[in-house]
CSV table of C-alpha atoms in Angstrom, one decimal:
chain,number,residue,atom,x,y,z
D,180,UNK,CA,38.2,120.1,176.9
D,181,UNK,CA,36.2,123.2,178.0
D,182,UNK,CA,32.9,122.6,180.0
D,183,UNK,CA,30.1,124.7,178.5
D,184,UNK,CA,28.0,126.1,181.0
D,185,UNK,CA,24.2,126.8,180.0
D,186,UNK,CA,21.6,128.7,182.6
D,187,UNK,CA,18.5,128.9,182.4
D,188,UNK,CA,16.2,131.9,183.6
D,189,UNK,CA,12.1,131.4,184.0
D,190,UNK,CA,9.5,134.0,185.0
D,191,UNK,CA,6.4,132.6,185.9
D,192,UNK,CA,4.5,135.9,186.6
D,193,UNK,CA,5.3,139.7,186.4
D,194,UNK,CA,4.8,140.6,189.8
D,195,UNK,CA,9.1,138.7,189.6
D,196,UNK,CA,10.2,141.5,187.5
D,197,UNK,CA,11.9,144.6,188.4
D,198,UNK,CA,12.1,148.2,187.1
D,199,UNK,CA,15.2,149.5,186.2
D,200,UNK,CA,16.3,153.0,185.1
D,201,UNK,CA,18.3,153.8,182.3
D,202,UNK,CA,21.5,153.9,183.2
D,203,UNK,CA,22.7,156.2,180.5
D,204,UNK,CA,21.4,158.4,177.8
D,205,UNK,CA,24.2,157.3,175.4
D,206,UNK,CA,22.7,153.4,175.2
D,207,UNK,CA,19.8,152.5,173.1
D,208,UNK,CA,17.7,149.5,172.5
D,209,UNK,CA,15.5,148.6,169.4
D,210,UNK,CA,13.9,146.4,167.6
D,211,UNK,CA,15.2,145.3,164.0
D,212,UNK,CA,12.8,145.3,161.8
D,213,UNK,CA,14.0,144.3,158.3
D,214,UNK,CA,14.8,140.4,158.0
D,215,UNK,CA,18.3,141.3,157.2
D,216,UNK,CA,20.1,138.0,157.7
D,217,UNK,CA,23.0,139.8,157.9
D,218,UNK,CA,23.4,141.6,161.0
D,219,UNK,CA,22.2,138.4,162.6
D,220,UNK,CA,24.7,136.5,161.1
D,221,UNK,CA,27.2,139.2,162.3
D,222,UNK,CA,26.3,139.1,166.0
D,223,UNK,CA,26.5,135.5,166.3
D,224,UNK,CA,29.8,135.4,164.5
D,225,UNK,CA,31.6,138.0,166.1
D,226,UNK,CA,29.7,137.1,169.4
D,227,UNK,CA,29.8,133.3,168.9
D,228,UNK,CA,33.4,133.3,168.2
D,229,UNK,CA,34.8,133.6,172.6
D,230,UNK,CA,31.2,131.1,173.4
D,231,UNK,CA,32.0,128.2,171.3
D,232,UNK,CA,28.9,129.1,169.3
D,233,UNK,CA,29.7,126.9,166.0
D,234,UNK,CA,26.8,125.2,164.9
D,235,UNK,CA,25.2,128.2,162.6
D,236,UNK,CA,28.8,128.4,161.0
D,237,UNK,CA,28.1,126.0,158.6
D,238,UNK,CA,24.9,127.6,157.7
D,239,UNK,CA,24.5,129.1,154.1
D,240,UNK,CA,22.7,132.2,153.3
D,241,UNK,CA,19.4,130.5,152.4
D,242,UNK,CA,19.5,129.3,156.2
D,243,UNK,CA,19.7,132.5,157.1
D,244,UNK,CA,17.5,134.1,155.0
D,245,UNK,CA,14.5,131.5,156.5
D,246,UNK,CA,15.9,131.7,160.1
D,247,UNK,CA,15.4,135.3,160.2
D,248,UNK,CA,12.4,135.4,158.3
D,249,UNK,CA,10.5,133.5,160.6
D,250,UNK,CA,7.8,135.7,162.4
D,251,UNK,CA,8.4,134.5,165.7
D,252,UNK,CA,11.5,135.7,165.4
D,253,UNK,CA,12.4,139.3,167.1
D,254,UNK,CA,16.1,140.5,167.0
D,255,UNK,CA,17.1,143.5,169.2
D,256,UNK,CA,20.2,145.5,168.7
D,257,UNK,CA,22.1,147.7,171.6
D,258,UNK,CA,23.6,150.4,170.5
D,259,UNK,CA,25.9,152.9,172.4
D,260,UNK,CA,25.3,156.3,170.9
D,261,UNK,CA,25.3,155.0,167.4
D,262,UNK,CA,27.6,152.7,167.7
D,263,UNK,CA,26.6,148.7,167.5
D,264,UNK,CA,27.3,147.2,171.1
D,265,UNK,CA,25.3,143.8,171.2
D,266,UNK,CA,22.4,141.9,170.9
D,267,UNK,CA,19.8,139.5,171.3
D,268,UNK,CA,16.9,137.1,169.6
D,269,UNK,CA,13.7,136.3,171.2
D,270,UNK,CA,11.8,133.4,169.6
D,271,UNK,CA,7.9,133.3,170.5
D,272,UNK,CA,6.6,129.4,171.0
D,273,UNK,CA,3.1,130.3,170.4
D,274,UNK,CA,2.3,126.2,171.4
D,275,UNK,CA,3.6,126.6,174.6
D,276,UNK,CA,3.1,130.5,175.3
D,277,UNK,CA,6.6,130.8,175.9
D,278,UNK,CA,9.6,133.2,174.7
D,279,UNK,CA,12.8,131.9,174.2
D,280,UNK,CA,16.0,134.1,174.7
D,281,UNK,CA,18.0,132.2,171.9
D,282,UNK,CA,21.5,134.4,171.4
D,283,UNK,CA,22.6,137.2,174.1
D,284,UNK,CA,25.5,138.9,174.1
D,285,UNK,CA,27.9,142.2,173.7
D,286,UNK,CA,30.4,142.7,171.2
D,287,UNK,CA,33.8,142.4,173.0
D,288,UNK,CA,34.9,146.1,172.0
C-alpha cells in the first residue's frame, strides 16, 4: 500500500510572504470565470490520476455543476503561452476567514 503524504502550509500575516518575479513571459495565470464544471473536472482527472485523487470520480455532472457553482469557489488556470499547463481552486471559509488551497497541480506534459 502507498502512504499518502498531505502538507499543510499557513500564513498568519503578510509581512511571511515574498515577492517573486515572473520567471517567463510565456506563462500566464488567470482566473476562470465561467462555472464551467468542465475544465475542473478535467484538471482533477488528468491531475488526480498520478495523486490517488479518486473520491470526485464517482461524482456526476450535477455534483459538478453545484461544486463549481459555489461562490467561494475560485479556480485558476496556468497556462504556458496558450497552452493549458495546470491549476488550482481556492475555497474562501468566510466563518473562519480562511482560504483553502483545495487542488494544486500541473498537467504532467
Amino acid at each position: 500500500m502507498e502512504t499518502i503524504v498531505r502538507n499543510y502550509l499557513e500564513i498568519k500575516s503578510l509581512n511571511q510572504l515574498s515577492e517573486i518575479k515572473k520567471l517567463s513571459n510565456n506563462y500566464s495565470l488567470n482566473q476562470v470565470l465561467s462555472n464551467d464544471f468542465q475544465l475542473n473536472k478535467f484538471f482533477y482527472k488528468q491531475i488526480g490520476k498520478n495523486y490517488q485523487w479518486f473520491d470526485r470520480l464517482v461524482w456526476t455532472d450535477k455534483n459538478w455543476i453545484e461544486y463549481v457553482s459555489d461562490p467561494n469557489l475560485f479556480t485558476f488556470v496556468l497556462k504556458n503561452n496558450e497552452d493549458i499547463a495546470g491549476f488550482f481552486e481556492l475555497i474562501y471559509h468566510k466563518n473562519r476567514l480562511e482560504i483553502e488551497i483545495a487542488y494544486f497541480g500541473l498537467l504532467k506534459e
